[in-house]
mmCIF file of C-alpha atoms in Angstrom:
data_model
loop_
_atom_site.group_PDB
_atom_site.id
_atom_site.type_symbol
_atom_site.label_atom_id
_atom_site.label_comp_id
_atom_site.label_asym_id
_atom_site.label_seq_id
_atom_site.Cartn_x
_atom_site.Cartn_y
_atom_site.Cartn_z
ATOM 1 C CA UNK A 1 -59.083 95.629 -153.090
ATOM 2 C CA UNK A 2 -61.520 92.795 -153.004
ATOM 3 C CA UNK A 3 -61.798 90.782 -156.189
ATOM 4 C CA UNK A 4 -64.398 88.188 -157.037
ATOM 5 C CA UNK A 5 -63.371 85.960 -159.898
ATOM 6 C CA UNK A 6 -65.663 83.556 -161.677
ATOM 7 C CA UNK A 7 -64.739 80.692 -163.998
ATOM 8 C CA UNK A 8 -65.347 79.634 -166.639
ATOM 9 C CA UNK A 9 -66.446 82.736 -168.510
ATOM 10 C CA UNK A 10 -68.254 80.618 -171.091
ATOM 11 C CA UNK A 11 -69.735 77.148 -170.783
ATOM 12 C CA UNK A 12 -71.148 75.153 -173.679
ATOM 13 C CA UNK A 13 -73.124 72.201 -172.410
ATOM 14 C CA UNK A 14 -74.951 69.384 -174.143
ATOM 15 C CA UNK A 15 -78.496 69.009 -172.896
ATOM 16 C CA UNK A 16 -78.559 66.381 -170.164
ATOM 17 C CA UNK A 17 -74.955 66.920 -169.052
ATOM 18 C CA UNK A 18 -73.794 68.386 -165.754
ATOM 19 C CA UNK A 19 -71.566 71.402 -165.261
ATOM 20 C CA UNK A 20 -70.102 73.544 -162.503
ATOM 21 C CA UNK A 21 -69.226 77.219 -162.303
ATOM 22 C CA UNK A 22 -66.811 78.482 -159.668
ATOM 23 C CA UNK A 23 -66.474 81.735 -157.777
ATOM 24 C CA UNK A 24 -63.335 82.762 -155.883
ATOM 25 C CA UNK A 25 -62.706 85.788 -153.711
ATOM 26 C CA UNK A 26 -59.401 87.295 -152.668
ATOM 27 C CA UNK A 27 -60.888 88.108 -149.244
ATOM 28 C CA UNK A 28 -63.212 86.365 -146.810
ATOM 29 C CA UNK A 29 -66.861 86.962 -147.584
ATOM 30 C CA UNK A 30 -69.649 87.470 -145.084
ATOM 31 C CA UNK A 31 -72.057 85.879 -147.534
ATOM 32 C CA UNK A 32 -72.359 85.044 -151.194
ATOM 33 C CA UNK A 33 -75.300 85.353 -153.534
ATOM 34 C CA UNK A 34 -76.032 83.812 -156.915
ATOM 35 C CA UNK A 35 -78.043 85.432 -159.665
ATOM 36 C CA UNK A 36 -79.258 84.241 -163.067
ATOM 37 C CA UNK A 37 -79.743 86.483 -166.070
ATOM 38 C CA UNK A 38 -81.659 85.062 -169.017
ATOM 39 C CA UNK A 39 -80.721 86.381 -172.488
ATOM 40 C CA UNK A 40 -82.261 89.821 -172.892
ATOM 41 C CA UNK A 41 -83.345 89.849 -169.254
ATOM 42 C CA UNK A 42 -82.136 91.190 -165.955
ATOM 43 C CA UNK A 43 -80.276 89.432 -163.125
ATOM 44 C CA UNK A 44 -82.623 87.588 -160.791
ATOM 45 C CA UNK A 45 -81.669 86.415 -157.320
ATOM 46 C CA UNK A 46 -81.332 82.646 -156.914
ATOM 47 C CA UNK A 47 -79.911 82.025 -153.466
ATOM 48 C CA UNK A 48 -77.763 83.305 -150.613
ATOM 49 C CA UNK A 49 -75.202 81.304 -148.646
ATOM 50 C CA UNK A 50 -74.003 82.554 -145.283
ATOM 51 C CA UNK A 51 -72.408 79.751 -143.280
ATOM 52 C CA UNK A 52 -69.010 78.191 -143.833
ATOM 53 C CA UNK A 53 -69.371 74.941 -145.769
ATOM 54 C CA UNK A 54 -73.060 75.555 -146.421
ATOM 55 C CA UNK A 55 -74.738 73.563 -149.181
ATOM 56 C CA UNK A 56 -78.151 74.417 -150.585
ATOM 57 C CA UNK A 57 -80.158 72.794 -153.346
ATOM 58 C CA UNK A 58 -82.816 74.105 -155.660
ATOM 59 C CA UNK A 59 -84.073 71.219 -157.796
ATOM 60 C CA UNK A 60 -81.180 70.486 -160.171
ATOM 61 C CA UNK A 61 -79.016 73.331 -158.838
ATOM 62 C CA UNK A 62 -76.580 72.759 -155.950
ATOM 63 C CA UNK A 63 -74.840 75.723 -154.344
ATOM 64 C CA UNK A 64 -71.858 75.427 -152.035
ATOM 65 C CA UNK A 65 -69.963 77.922 -149.867
ATOM 66 C CA UNK A 66 -66.371 77.003 -149.069
ATOM 67 C CA UNK A 67 -65.105 76.311 -145.574
ATOM 68 C CA UNK A 68 -62.924 79.416 -145.648
ATOM 69 C CA UNK A 69 -65.803 81.506 -147.033
ATOM 70 C CA UNK A 70 -63.645 82.596 -149.949
ATOM 71 C CA UNK A 71 -65.100 80.441 -152.683
ATOM 72 C CA UNK A 72 -68.395 79.099 -153.911
ATOM 73 C CA UNK A 73 -69.697 76.853 -156.635
ATOM 74 C CA UNK A 74 -72.897 76.241 -158.548
ATOM 75 C CA UNK A 75 -73.441 72.767 -159.954
ATOM 76 C CA UNK A 76 -76.257 72.049 -162.385
ATOM 77 C CA UNK A 77 -77.211 68.460 -163.124
ATOM 78 C CA UNK A 78 -79.003 67.212 -166.247
ATOM 79 C CA UNK A 79 -78.840 70.592 -167.949
ATOM 80 C CA UNK A 80 -81.972 71.723 -169.764
ATOM 81 C CA UNK A 81 -82.444 74.412 -172.399
ATOM 82 C CA UNK A 82 -84.152 76.522 -169.740
ATOM 83 C CA UNK A 83 -80.808 76.741 -167.927
ATOM 84 C CA UNK A 84 -79.365 78.967 -170.638
ATOM 85 C CA UNK A 85 -78.232 82.362 -169.408
ATOM 86 C CA UNK A 86 -75.498 84.055 -167.414
ATOM 87 C CA UNK A 87 -74.918 83.038 -163.814
ATOM 88 C CA UNK A 88 -73.339 85.602 -161.496
ATOM 89 C CA UNK A 89 -71.947 85.164 -158.044
ATOM 90 C CA UNK A 90 -71.793 88.220 -155.813
ATOM 91 C CA UNK A 91 -69.942 88.407 -152.536
ATOM 92 C CA UNK A 92 -70.318 90.737 -149.581
ATOM 93 C CA UNK A 93 -67.133 91.471 -147.697
ATOM 94 C CA UNK A 94 -67.008 92.335 -143.996
ATOM 95 C CA UNK A 95 -67.383 96.056 -144.777
ATOM 96 C CA UNK A 96 -70.697 95.422 -146.501
ATOM 97 C CA UNK A 97 -69.416 96.027 -150.009
ATOM 98 C CA UNK A 98 -70.865 93.775 -152.692
ATOM 99 C CA UNK A 99 -68.873 92.740 -155.715
ATOM 100 C CA UNK A 100 -70.145 90.733 -158.659
ATOM 101 C CA UNK A 101 -68.120 88.146 -160.492
ATOM 102 C CA UNK A 102 -67.806 88.464 -164.270
ATOM 103 C CA UNK A 103 -70.445 85.796 -164.807
ATOM 104 C CA UNK A 104 -70.526 82.441 -166.571
ATOM 105 C CA UNK A 105 -72.422 82.529 -169.852
ATOM 106 C CA UNK A 106 -74.080 79.149 -170.374
ATOM 107 C CA UNK A 107 -75.146 77.895 -173.776
ATOM 108 C CA UNK A 108 -77.098 74.654 -173.941
ATOM 109 C CA UNK A 109 -77.060 72.551 -177.072
ATOM 110 C CA UNK A 110 -80.145 70.352 -177.585
ATOM 111 C CA UNK B 1 -96.777 96.041 -159.812
ATOM 112 C CA UNK B 2 -93.149 95.938 -161.012
ATOM 113 C CA UNK B 3 -90.856 96.135 -157.990
ATOM 114 C CA UNK B 4 -88.072 98.121 -159.669
ATOM 115 C CA UNK B 5 -89.130 99.990 -162.760
ATOM 116 C CA UNK B 6 -86.928 102.043 -165.021
ATOM 117 C CA UNK B 7 -87.663 104.085 -168.115
ATOM 118 C CA UNK B 8 -87.020 104.206 -170.943
ATOM 119 C CA UNK B 9 -86.328 100.585 -171.820
ATOM 120 C CA UNK B 10 -84.683 101.462 -175.120
ATOM 121 C CA UNK B 11 -82.883 104.651 -175.979
ATOM 122 C CA UNK B 12 -81.092 105.456 -179.226
ATOM 123 C CA UNK B 13 -79.414 108.839 -179.345
ATOM 124 C CA UNK B 14 -76.655 110.721 -181.064
ATOM 125 C CA UNK B 15 -73.230 111.468 -179.674
ATOM 126 C CA UNK B 16 -73.104 114.669 -177.711
ATOM 127 C CA UNK B 17 -76.714 114.536 -176.555
ATOM 128 C CA UNK B 18 -77.838 114.567 -172.918
ATOM 129 C CA UNK B 19 -80.232 111.898 -171.694
ATOM 130 C CA UNK B 20 -81.831 110.695 -168.465
ATOM 131 C CA UNK B 21 -82.969 107.336 -167.213
ATOM 132 C CA UNK B 22 -85.507 107.217 -164.409
ATOM 133 C CA UNK B 23 -85.876 104.558 -161.760
ATOM 134 C CA UNK B 24 -88.435 103.887 -159.076
ATOM 135 C CA UNK B 25 -88.763 101.072 -156.555
ATOM 136 C CA UNK B 26 -91.896 100.224 -154.586
ATOM 137 C CA UNK B 27 -90.257 97.705 -152.247
ATOM 138 C CA UNK B 28 -89.557 100.163 -149.446
ATOM 139 C CA UNK B 29 -85.830 99.483 -149.739
ATOM 140 C CA UNK B 30 -83.305 101.916 -148.303
ATOM 141 C CA UNK B 31 -80.573 101.420 -150.896
ATOM 142 C CA UNK B 32 -80.631 101.965 -154.642
ATOM 143 C CA UNK B 33 -77.970 101.374 -157.278
ATOM 144 C CA UNK B 34 -77.015 101.980 -160.863
ATOM 145 C CA UNK B 35 -75.099 99.252 -162.656
ATOM 146 C CA UNK B 36 -73.648 99.287 -166.153
ATOM 147 C CA UNK B 37 -73.482 96.052 -168.142
ATOM 148 C CA UNK B 38 -71.267 95.979 -171.205
ATOM 149 C CA UNK B 39 -71.390 93.637 -174.179
ATOM 150 C CA UNK B 40 -69.320 91.045 -172.279
ATOM 151 C CA UNK B 41 -72.035 90.903 -169.608
ATOM 152 C CA UNK B 42 -69.786 92.333 -166.895
ATOM 153 C CA UNK B 43 -71.878 94.091 -164.214
ATOM 154 C CA UNK B 44 -70.118 97.188 -162.978
ATOM 155 C CA UNK B 45 -71.526 99.232 -160.118
ATOM 156 C CA UNK B 46 -71.613 102.929 -160.821
ATOM 157 C CA UNK B 47 -73.423 104.496 -157.873
ATOM 158 C CA UNK B 48 -75.168 103.495 -154.697
ATOM 159 C CA UNK B 49 -77.496 105.611 -152.590
ATOM 160 C CA UNK B 50 -78.693 104.824 -149.085
ATOM 161 C CA UNK B 51 -81.663 106.869 -147.883
ATOM 162 C CA UNK B 52 -80.939 109.502 -150.540
ATOM 163 C CA UNK B 53 -77.271 109.764 -149.540
ATOM 164 C CA UNK B 54 -74.544 108.843 -152.014
ATOM 165 C CA UNK B 55 -72.471 106.021 -150.509
ATOM 166 C CA UNK B 56 -70.712 104.508 -153.503
ATOM 167 C CA UNK B 57 -69.357 106.503 -156.387
ATOM 168 C CA UNK B 58 -67.132 104.290 -158.470
ATOM 169 C CA UNK B 59 -64.796 105.660 -161.066
ATOM 170 C CA UNK B 60 -67.212 106.895 -163.670
ATOM 171 C CA UNK B 61 -66.895 110.014 -165.825
ATOM 172 C CA UNK B 62 -68.437 113.081 -164.230
ATOM 173 C CA UNK B 63 -70.731 113.253 -167.251
ATOM 174 C CA UNK B 64 -72.813 110.761 -165.267
ATOM 175 C CA UNK B 65 -74.783 112.358 -162.465
ATOM 176 C CA UNK B 66 -77.203 110.451 -160.250
ATOM 177 C CA UNK B 67 -80.039 112.193 -158.456
ATOM 178 C CA UNK B 68 -82.162 110.766 -155.671
ATOM 179 C CA UNK B 69 -85.150 112.994 -154.858
ATOM 180 C CA UNK B 70 -86.377 110.466 -152.296
ATOM 181 C CA UNK B 71 -85.424 106.959 -151.259
ATOM 182 C CA UNK B 72 -87.809 105.386 -153.765
ATOM 183 C CA UNK B 73 -86.275 107.116 -156.781
ATOM 184 C CA UNK B 74 -82.811 107.214 -158.282
ATOM 185 C CA UNK B 75 -82.405 108.840 -161.666
ATOM 186 C CA UNK B 76 -79.333 108.867 -163.873
ATOM 187 C CA UNK B 77 -78.471 111.809 -166.081
ATOM 188 C CA UNK B 78 -75.779 111.521 -168.723
ATOM 189 C CA UNK B 79 -74.266 114.558 -170.416
ATOM 190 C CA UNK B 80 -72.423 114.666 -173.731
ATOM 191 C CA UNK B 81 -73.012 111.037 -174.593
ATOM 192 C CA UNK B 82 -70.150 109.110 -176.176
ATOM 193 C CA UNK B 83 -70.095 105.920 -178.246
ATOM 194 C CA UNK B 84 -68.540 104.045 -175.331
ATOM 195 C CA UNK B 85 -71.559 104.823 -173.174
ATOM 196 C CA UNK B 86 -73.577 102.308 -175.186
ATOM 197 C CA UNK B 87 -74.551 99.574 -172.743
ATOM 198 C CA UNK B 88 -77.408 98.264 -170.655
ATOM 199 C CA UNK B 89 -77.979 100.285 -167.491
ATOM 200 C CA UNK B 90 -79.650 98.500 -164.608
ATOM 201 C CA UNK B 91 -81.248 100.193 -161.676
ATOM 202 C CA UNK B 92 -81.501 98.060 -158.558
ATOM 203 C CA UNK B 93 -82.494 98.230 -154.924
ATOM 204 C CA UNK B 94 -81.918 96.327 -151.719
ATOM 205 C CA UNK B 95 -82.612 96.570 -148.026
ATOM 206 C CA UNK B 96 -79.459 96.992 -145.950
ATOM 207 C CA UNK B 97 -77.237 95.008 -148.263
ATOM 208 C CA UNK B 98 -79.467 91.997 -148.670
ATOM 209 C CA UNK B 99 -80.838 90.573 -151.914
ATOM 210 C CA UNK B 100 -80.565 92.959 -154.822
ATOM 211 C CA UNK B 101 -83.619 93.433 -157.010
ATOM 212 C CA UNK B 102 -82.852 94.613 -160.516
ATOM 213 C CA UNK B 103 -84.994 96.598 -162.895
ATOM 214 C CA UNK B 104 -85.490 95.314 -166.416
ATOM 215 C CA UNK B 105 -82.687 97.445 -167.793
ATOM 216 C CA UNK B 106 -82.369 100.389 -170.140
ATOM 217 C CA UNK B 107 -80.653 99.609 -173.452
ATOM 218 C CA UNK B 108 -78.719 102.719 -174.445
ATOM 219 C CA UNK B 109 -77.276 102.951 -177.952
ATOM 220 C CA UNK B 110 -75.219 105.972 -178.881
ATOM 221 C CA UNK B 111 -74.752 106.529 -182.620
#
């Protein structure tokens, strides 16, 4: 069955540094979504990517969808303490089934 | 004004008890979900309902029974609670497989 894998599982970042989290699917995705869950909170939608090779930016966050529509990445520049939380990717396959990755838990050190 | 609301937020109960978590969405969405999040933060889908019809029923014990009285509500009843049921349960909704809106979660602790 479809698997969505996300790496790394944990990311410790010094404030001001950049980091990237990656999402890989075993099957082609119709679209991919990214969510952020703050500690003690609930997942909140960040963005959706639909087109092959699509790149979208939200301030310091850059999201990319691979050319084959089987992988995606989230790059955060100049990390701030407000970036702490767990980032999930979630991919829809062609049958309309959504699967979440395991998440990347981000800890920011001041 | 909360889009997806679930109650209770915290629930501490003894093994063997039966409990329910209620969920309501006021977004007019046609699909509702229950997710379970364990201590490692993994989000596992349990059930999905579309217009009150069950469309996803992942491998969960049959002690868990969802009920959707209408498309704005999806409740979760759990019989004979076990220690391993301790987790955060998120209700969520979406419109035809688009963005998923999560409730604030129900923290269940079984002692």
